[in-house]
Amino acid sequence: MTSPLPAPLPASVLDLAPVIPVVVIEDAADAVPLARALVAGGLPAIEVTLRTPVALEAIRAIAEAVPDAVVGAGTVITPGQVKETVAAGARFLVSPGWTDVLLEAMRASGVPFLPGVSTTSEVVALLERGVREMKFFPAEAAGGTAYLKSLAGPLPQARFCPTGGVGPGNAPEYLALPNVACVGGTWMIPADAVAAGDWGRIEALAREAAGLRRRG
């Protein structure tokens, strides 16, 4: 029996849902049920960060067992990690920052990528290189909604996924901005719920997050 084919990628990962869950997996056994809960709640794009020894195993497991998930790799900072994560099944890449070397590796990977920025000069440099979709990180520490609002005028072609300090309280403010396509966060994945295997709670929180559609 053949495995079901993964869902086709849209033109942009940023358009899959208003929130991309940023997942830190400590136990690879949690990867598949967690991904299923997030997808069932309406959050198909899942960023698994490379912050634990089991991250690659988790990406591989989700890619193989949860075809409706669009699993990506976060905290990608080297060309080697680009190759490893794509080989494991990552369908998009996210970095906290970027260099030309990392950018070229991500571009050559063949999957969508979101390089991280926190300054106007970094945004302009990426636009100069033909990249229009970016991660704004660390969002709150780097100026939050006020900073992004200021960028919208001179640089309307840039689209952002703010991550870092974003939660249910301020996510609607970010999503209301014309240059914000989605946000990244962890609030729908409480550590105690993961530890208890309370996937129903995570699904419910994911559904609430999926309801944070951008106004206007």
PDB file of C-alpha atoms in Angstrom:
ATOM      1  CA  MET A   1       0.000   0.000   0.000  1.00  0.00           C
ATOM      2  CA  THR A   2       1.453   3.347  -1.036  1.00  0.00           C
ATOM      3  CA  SER A   3       1.583   6.298   1.331  1.00  0.00           C
ATOM      4  CA  PRO A   4      -0.771   9.202   0.568  1.00  0.00           C
ATOM      5  CA  LEU A   5       0.810  12.041  -1.335  1.00  0.00           C
ATOM      6  CA  PRO A   6       1.446  15.248   0.586  1.00  0.00           C
ATOM      7  CA  ALA A   7      -0.810  18.202  -0.071  1.00  0.00           C
ATOM      8  CA  PRO A   8       0.542  20.443  -2.844  1.00  0.00           C
ATOM      9  CA  LEU A   9       2.306  23.577  -1.751  1.00  0.00           C
ATOM     10  CA  PRO A  10       0.503  26.875  -2.345  1.00  0.00           C
ATOM     11  CA  ALA A  11       2.178  29.768  -4.083  1.00  0.00           C
ATOM     12  CA  SER A  12       3.292  30.966  -0.641  1.00  0.00           C
ATOM     13  CA  VAL A  13       3.658  29.265   2.731  1.00  0.00           C
ATOM     14  CA  LEU A  14       2.584  32.578   4.254  1.00  0.00           C
ATOM     15  CA  ASP A  15      -0.911  32.089   2.851  1.00  0.00           C
ATOM     16  CA  LEU A  16      -1.623  28.676   4.394  1.00  0.00           C
ATOM     17  CA  ALA A  17      -2.967  29.972   7.717  1.00  0.00           C
ATOM     18  CA  PRO A  18      -2.836  33.111   9.859  1.00  0.00           C
ATOM     19  CA  VAL A  19      -0.496  31.380  12.321  1.00  0.00           C
ATOM     20  CA  ILE A  20       2.512  29.111  11.831  1.00  0.00           C
ATOM     21  CA  PRO A  21       3.110  27.038  14.999  1.00  0.00           C
ATOM     22  CA  VAL A  22       6.765  27.149  16.050  1.00  0.00           C
ATOM     23  CA  VAL A  23       7.400  23.699  17.488  1.00  0.00           C
ATOM     24  CA  VAL A  24      10.241  22.514  19.722  1.00  0.00           C
ATOM     25  CA  ILE A  25      10.056  18.721  19.945  1.00  0.00           C
ATOM     26  CA  GLU A  26      11.896  17.007  22.796  1.00  0.00           C
ATOM     27  CA  ASP A  27      10.513  13.504  22.201  1.00  0.00           C
ATOM     28  CA  ALA A  28      10.220  12.253  18.627  1.00  0.00           C
ATOM     29  CA  ALA A  29       7.194  10.165  19.626  1.00  0.00           C
ATOM     30  CA  ASP A  30       5.235  13.395  20.089  1.00  0.00           C
ATOM     31  CA  ALA A  31       5.837  14.617  16.529  1.00  0.00           C
ATOM     32  CA  VAL A  32       3.067  12.823  14.657  1.00  0.00           C
ATOM     33  CA  PRO A  33       0.201  13.230  17.163  1.00  0.00           C
ATOM     34  CA  LEU A  34       1.153  16.865  17.687  1.00  0.00           C
ATOM     35  CA  ALA A  35       1.181  17.537  13.953  1.00  0.00           C
ATOM     36  CA  ARG A  36      -2.166  15.789  13.529  1.00  0.00           C
ATOM     37  CA  ALA A  37      -3.696  17.924  16.271  1.00  0.00           C
ATOM     38  CA  LEU A  38      -2.404  21.141  14.702  1.00  0.00           C
ATOM     39  CA  VAL A  39      -3.639  20.182  11.239  1.00  0.00           C
ATOM     40  CA  ALA A  40      -7.043  19.161  12.623  1.00  0.00           C
ATOM     41  CA  GLY A  41      -7.252  22.578  14.270  1.00  0.00           C
ATOM     42  CA  GLY A  42      -6.623  24.339  10.973  1.00  0.00           C
ATOM     43  CA  LEU A  43      -2.879  25.042  11.151  1.00  0.00           C
ATOM     44  CA  PRO A  44      -1.256  22.955   8.392  1.00  0.00           C
ATOM     45  CA  ALA A  45       2.086  24.801   8.193  1.00  0.00           C
ATOM     46  CA  ILE A  46       4.272  23.568  11.058  1.00  0.00           C
ATOM     47  CA  GLU A  47       7.762  24.897  11.746  1.00  0.00           C
ATOM     48  CA  VAL A  48       9.879  22.340  13.617  1.00  0.00           C
ATOM     49  CA  THR A  49      12.891  24.137  15.036  1.00  0.00           C
ATOM     50  CA  LEU A  50      16.354  22.603  14.977  1.00  0.00           C
ATOM     51  CA  ARG A  51      16.828  23.160  18.700  1.00  0.00           C
ATOM     52  CA  THR A  52      16.733  19.545  19.844  1.00  0.00           C
ATOM     53  CA  PRO A  53      18.613  16.369  18.839  1.00  0.00           C
ATOM     54  CA  VAL A  54      15.392  14.762  17.551  1.00  0.00           C
ATOM     55  CA  ALA A  55      14.325  17.606  15.241  1.00  0.00           C
ATOM     56  CA  LEU A  56      15.314  15.867  11.998  1.00  0.00           C
ATOM     57  CA  GLU A  57      13.645  12.655  13.119  1.00  0.00           C
ATOM     58  CA  ALA A  58      10.502  14.629  13.962  1.00  0.00           C
ATOM     59  CA  ILE A  59      10.448  16.340  10.555  1.00  0.00           C
ATOM     60  CA  ARG A  60      10.874  12.991   8.827  1.00  0.00           C
ATOM     61  CA  ALA A  61       8.079  11.394  10.864  1.00  0.00           C
ATOM     62  CA  ILE A  62       5.621  14.224  10.173  1.00  0.00           C
ATOM     63  CA  ALA A  63       6.468  14.283   6.468  1.00  0.00           C
ATOM     64  CA  GLU A  64       5.831  10.540   6.190  1.00  0.00           C
ATOM     65  CA  ALA A  65       2.788  10.148   8.447  1.00  0.00           C
ATOM     66  CA  VAL A  66       0.843  13.428   8.191  1.00  0.00           C
ATOM     67  CA  PRO A  67       0.350  14.201   4.480  1.00  0.00           C
ATOM     68  CA  ASP A  68      -1.948  17.145   5.182  1.00  0.00           C
ATOM     69  CA  ALA A  69       0.800  18.885   7.152  1.00  0.00           C
ATOM     70  CA  VAL A  70       3.245  21.220   5.448  1.00  0.00           C
ATOM     71  CA  VAL A  71       6.210  20.625   7.716  1.00  0.00           C
ATOM     72  CA  GLY A  72       9.096  23.050   7.681  1.00  0.00           C
ATOM     73  CA  ALA A  73      12.394  23.490   9.471  1.00  0.00           C
ATOM     74  CA  GLY A  74      13.183  26.480  11.654  1.00  0.00           C
ATOM     75  CA  THR A  75      16.368  27.875  13.167  1.00  0.00           C
ATOM     76  CA  VAL A  76      18.174  26.924   9.953  1.00  0.00           C
ATOM     77  CA  ILE A  77      21.517  28.711  10.043  1.00  0.00           C
ATOM     78  CA  THR A  78      23.932  26.672   7.874  1.00  0.00           C
ATOM     79  CA  PRO A  79      23.931  25.249   4.332  1.00  0.00           C
ATOM     80  CA  GLY A  80      24.415  21.814   5.887  1.00  0.00           C
ATOM     81  CA  GLN A  81      21.183  22.166   7.826  1.00  0.00           C
ATOM     82  CA  VAL A  82      19.409  23.201   4.633  1.00  0.00           C
ATOM     83  CA  LYS A  83      20.433  19.935   2.967  1.00  0.00           C
ATOM     84  CA  GLU A  84      19.668  17.775   6.010  1.00  0.00           C
ATOM     85  CA  THR A  85      16.223  19.183   6.627  1.00  0.00           C
ATOM     86  CA  VAL A  86      15.099  19.059   3.001  1.00  0.00           C
ATOM     87  CA  ALA A  87      16.361  15.470   2.785  1.00  0.00           C
ATOM     88  CA  ALA A  88      14.278  14.699   5.893  1.00  0.00           C
ATOM     89  CA  GLY A  89      11.150  16.051   4.224  1.00  0.00           C
ATOM     90  CA  ALA A  90      11.040  19.752   5.161  1.00  0.00           C
ATOM     91  CA  ARG A  91       8.845  21.632   2.695  1.00  0.00           C
ATOM     92  CA  PHE A  92       9.876  25.126   3.745  1.00  0.00           C
ATOM     93  CA  LEU A  93      12.794  26.692   5.621  1.00  0.00           C
ATOM     94  CA  VAL A  94      12.941  29.462   8.215  1.00  0.00           C
ATOM     95  CA  SER A  95      16.065  31.212   9.492  1.00  0.00           C
ATOM     96  CA  PRO A  96      16.431  33.707  12.355  1.00  0.00           C
ATOM     97  CA  GLY A  97      18.755  35.790  10.170  1.00  0.00           C
ATOM     98  CA  TRP A  98      20.626  35.436   6.903  1.00  0.00           C
ATOM     99  CA  THR A  99      23.915  35.709   5.072  1.00  0.00           C
ATOM    100  CA  ASP A 100      24.552  35.459   1.341  1.00  0.00           C
ATOM    101  CA  VAL A 101      25.932  31.945   1.815  1.00  0.00           C
ATOM    102  CA  LEU A 102      22.855  30.773   3.710  1.00  0.00           C
ATOM    103  CA  LEU A 103      20.506  32.575   1.327  1.00  0.00           C
ATOM    104  CA  GLU A 104      22.011  30.879  -1.718  1.00  0.00           C
ATOM    105  CA  ALA A 105      21.763  27.467  -0.044  1.00  0.00           C
ATOM    106  CA  MET A 106      18.102  28.054   0.765  1.00  0.00           C
ATOM    107  CA  ARG A 107      17.418  29.314  -2.747  1.00  0.00           C
ATOM    108  CA  ALA A 108      19.110  26.229  -4.231  1.00  0.00           C
ATOM    109  CA  SER A 109      17.080  23.879  -2.020  1.00  0.00           C
ATOM    110  CA  GLY A 110      14.011  24.127  -4.221  1.00  0.00           C
ATOM    111  CA  VAL A 111      11.626  24.734  -1.308  1.00  0.00           C
ATOM    112  CA  PRO A 112      10.149  28.048  -0.087  1.00  0.00           C
ATOM    113  CA  PHE A 113      12.148  29.884   2.558  1.00  0.00           C
ATOM    114  CA  LEU A 114      11.721  32.757   5.004  1.00  0.00           C
ATOM    115  CA  PRO A 115      14.996  34.473   5.888  1.00  0.00           C
ATOM    116  CA  GLY A 116      14.927  36.408   9.142  1.00  0.00           C
ATOM    117  CA  VAL A 117      15.241  40.209   9.299  1.00  0.00           C
ATOM    118  CA  SER A 118      15.059  42.819  12.031  1.00  0.00           C
ATOM    119  CA  THR A 119      16.301  45.993  10.309  1.00  0.00           C
ATOM    120  CA  THR A 120      15.326  48.092   7.302  1.00  0.00           C
ATOM    121  CA  SER A 121      18.714  47.517   5.684  1.00  0.00           C
ATOM    122  CA  GLU A 122      18.245  43.745   5.853  1.00  0.00           C
ATOM    123  CA  VAL A 123      14.828  44.055   4.225  1.00  0.00           C
ATOM    124  CA  VAL A 124      16.221  46.240   1.427  1.00  0.00           C
ATOM    125  CA  ALA A 125      19.118  43.826   0.887  1.00  0.00           C
ATOM    126  CA  LEU A 126      16.722  40.900   0.487  1.00  0.00           C
ATOM    127  CA  LEU A 127      14.476  42.832  -1.879  1.00  0.00           C
ATOM    128  CA  GLU A 128      17.601  43.629  -3.894  1.00  0.00           C
ATOM    129  CA  ARG A 129      18.189  39.863  -4.129  1.00  0.00           C
ATOM    130  CA  GLY A 130      14.644  39.145  -5.280  1.00  0.00           C
ATOM    131  CA  VAL A 131      13.282  37.913  -1.929  1.00  0.00           C
ATOM    132  CA  ARG A 132       9.949  39.429  -0.895  1.00  0.00           C
ATOM    133  CA  GLU A 133       8.801  37.096   1.899  1.00  0.00           C
ATOM    134  CA  MET A 134      10.621  37.260   5.229  1.00  0.00           C
ATOM    135  CA  LYS A 135      10.472  36.379   8.889  1.00  0.00           C
ATOM    136  CA  PHE A 136      10.513  39.439  11.180  1.00  0.00           C
ATOM    137  CA  PHE A 137      12.435  38.326  14.258  1.00  0.00           C
ATOM    138  CA  PRO A 138      12.524  38.949  17.161  1.00  0.00           C
ATOM    139  CA  ALA A 139       9.296  40.794  16.457  1.00  0.00           C
ATOM    140  CA  GLU A 140       8.480  42.453  19.764  1.00  0.00           C
ATOM    141  CA  ALA A 141      12.096  43.207  20.679  1.00  0.00           C
ATOM    142  CA  ALA A 142      12.771  44.636  17.210  1.00  0.00           C
ATOM    143  CA  GLY A 143       9.944  47.179  17.323  1.00  0.00           C
ATOM    144  CA  GLY A 144       6.752  45.184  16.939  1.00  0.00           C
ATOM    145  CA  THR A 145       3.741  46.463  15.047  1.00  0.00           C
ATOM    146  CA  ALA A 146       4.943  50.069  15.080  1.00  0.00           C
ATOM    147  CA  TYR A 147       8.125  49.115  13.242  1.00  0.00           C
ATOM    148  CA  LEU A 148       6.316  47.015  10.651  1.00  0.00           C
ATOM    149  CA  LYS A 149       3.769  49.774  10.120  1.00  0.00           C
ATOM    150  CA  SER A 150       6.631  52.160   9.397  1.00  0.00           C
ATOM    151  CA  LEU A 151       8.093  49.763   6.817  1.00  0.00           C
ATOM    152  CA  ALA A 152       4.808  49.391   4.920  1.00  0.00           C
ATOM    153  CA  GLY A 153       5.036  52.846   3.352  1.00  0.00           C
ATOM    154  CA  PRO A 154       8.518  52.793   1.784  1.00  0.00           C
ATOM    155  CA  LEU A 155       8.713  49.008   1.306  1.00  0.00           C
ATOM    156  CA  PRO A 156       5.186  47.773   0.503  1.00  0.00           C
ATOM    157  CA  GLN A 157       6.484  44.872  -1.577  1.00  0.00           C
ATOM    158  CA  ALA A 158       7.908  43.078   1.482  1.00  0.00           C
ATOM    159  CA  ARG A 159       5.665  40.536   3.259  1.00  0.00           C
ATOM    160  CA  PHE A 160       6.394  39.360   6.773  1.00  0.00           C
ATOM    161  CA  CYS A 161       5.771  36.583   9.258  1.00  0.00           C
ATOM    162  CA  PRO A 162       6.545  38.180  12.643  1.00  0.00           C
ATOM    163  CA  THR A 163       7.798  35.746  15.293  1.00  0.00           C
ATOM    164  CA  GLY A 164       9.140  36.320  18.782  1.00  0.00           C
ATOM    165  CA  GLY A 165       6.913  37.640  21.525  1.00  0.00           C
ATOM    166  CA  VAL A 166       3.758  37.133  19.465  1.00  0.00           C
ATOM    167  CA  GLY A 167       0.782  35.609  21.296  1.00  0.00           C
ATOM    168  CA  PRO A 168      -3.009  35.575  21.225  1.00  0.00           C
ATOM    169  CA  GLY A 169      -3.137  39.018  22.830  1.00  0.00           C
ATOM    170  CA  ASN A 170      -1.158  40.875  20.162  1.00  0.00           C
ATOM    171  CA  ALA A 171      -1.450  38.570  17.124  1.00  0.00           C
ATOM    172  CA  PRO A 172      -4.582  40.379  15.815  1.00  0.00           C
ATOM    173  CA  GLU A 173      -2.653  43.684  15.820  1.00  0.00           C
ATOM    174  CA  TYR A 174       0.061  42.150  13.663  1.00  0.00           C
ATOM    175  CA  LEU A 175      -2.402  40.424  11.348  1.00  0.00           C
ATOM    176  CA  ALA A 176      -4.221  43.728  10.756  1.00  0.00           C
ATOM    177  CA  LEU A 177      -1.112  45.208   9.095  1.00  0.00           C
ATOM    178  CA  PRO A 178      -1.077  45.158   5.267  1.00  0.00           C
ATOM    179  CA  ASN A 179       2.498  43.809   5.115  1.00  0.00           C
ATOM    180  CA  VAL A 180       1.905  40.930   7.575  1.00  0.00           C
ATOM    181  CA  ALA A 181       0.670  37.714   5.981  1.00  0.00           C
ATOM    182  CA  CYS A 182       0.797  35.512   9.082  1.00  0.00           C
ATOM    183  CA  VAL A 183       2.506  35.263  12.468  1.00  0.00           C
ATOM    184  CA  GLY A 184       4.560  32.572  14.163  1.00  0.00           C
ATOM    185  CA  GLY A 185       4.083  31.491  17.746  1.00  0.00           C
ATOM    186  CA  THR A 186       4.094  28.759  20.353  1.00  0.00           C
ATOM    187  CA  TRP A 187       1.049  29.568  22.485  1.00  0.00           C
ATOM    188  CA  MET A 188      -1.112  26.814  20.975  1.00  0.00           C
ATOM    189  CA  ILE A 189       1.436  24.195  22.085  1.00  0.00           C
ATOM    190  CA  PRO A 190       1.615  24.418  25.910  1.00  0.00           C
ATOM    191  CA  ALA A 191       4.430  22.291  27.321  1.00  0.00           C
ATOM    192  CA  ASP A 192       2.137  20.702  29.896  1.00  0.00           C
ATOM    193  CA  ALA A 193      -0.338  19.641  27.205  1.00  0.00           C
ATOM    194  CA  VAL A 194       2.439  18.031  25.167  1.00  0.00           C
ATOM    195  CA  ALA A 195       3.819  16.282  28.252  1.00  0.00           C
ATOM    196  CA  ALA A 196       0.349  14.921  29.067  1.00  0.00           C
ATOM    197  CA  GLY A 197      -0.403  13.956  25.470  1.00  0.00           C
ATOM    198  CA  ASP A 198      -3.456  16.203  25.586  1.00  0.00           C
ATOM    199  CA  TRP A 199      -3.780  16.503  21.828  1.00  0.00           C
ATOM    200  CA  GLY A 200      -7.421  17.537  22.103  1.00  0.00           C
ATOM    201  CA  ARG A 201      -6.430  20.669  24.009  1.00  0.00           C
ATOM    202  CA  ILE A 202      -3.778  21.491  21.423  1.00  0.00           C
ATOM    203  CA  GLU A 203      -6.294  20.995  18.615  1.00  0.00           C
ATOM    204  CA  ALA A 204      -8.712  23.379  20.343  1.00  0.00           C
ATOM    205  CA  LEU A 205      -6.001  26.016  20.803  1.00  0.00           C
ATOM    206  CA  ALA A 206      -4.946  25.581  17.176  1.00  0.00           C
ATOM    207  CA  ARG A 207      -8.544  26.120  16.068  1.00  0.00           C
ATOM    208  CA  GLU A 208      -8.684  29.381  18.030  1.00  0.00           C
ATOM    209  CA  ALA A 209      -5.417  30.501  16.429  1.00  0.00           C
ATOM    210  CA  ALA A 210      -6.681  29.560  12.974  1.00  0.00           C
ATOM    211  CA  GLY A 211      -9.629  31.884  13.588  1.00  0.00           C
ATOM    212  CA  LEU A 212      -7.367  34.926  13.860  1.00  0.00           C
ATOM    213  CA  ARG A 213      -7.976  35.991  10.293  1.00  0.00           C
ATOM    214  CA  ARG A 214      -6.600  39.303   9.176  1.00  0.00           C
ATOM    215  CA  ARG A 215      -9.114  42.120   9.305  1.00  0.00           C
ATOM    216  CA  GLY A 216      -9.945  44.133   6.224  1.00  0.00           C
TER     217      GLY A 216
END
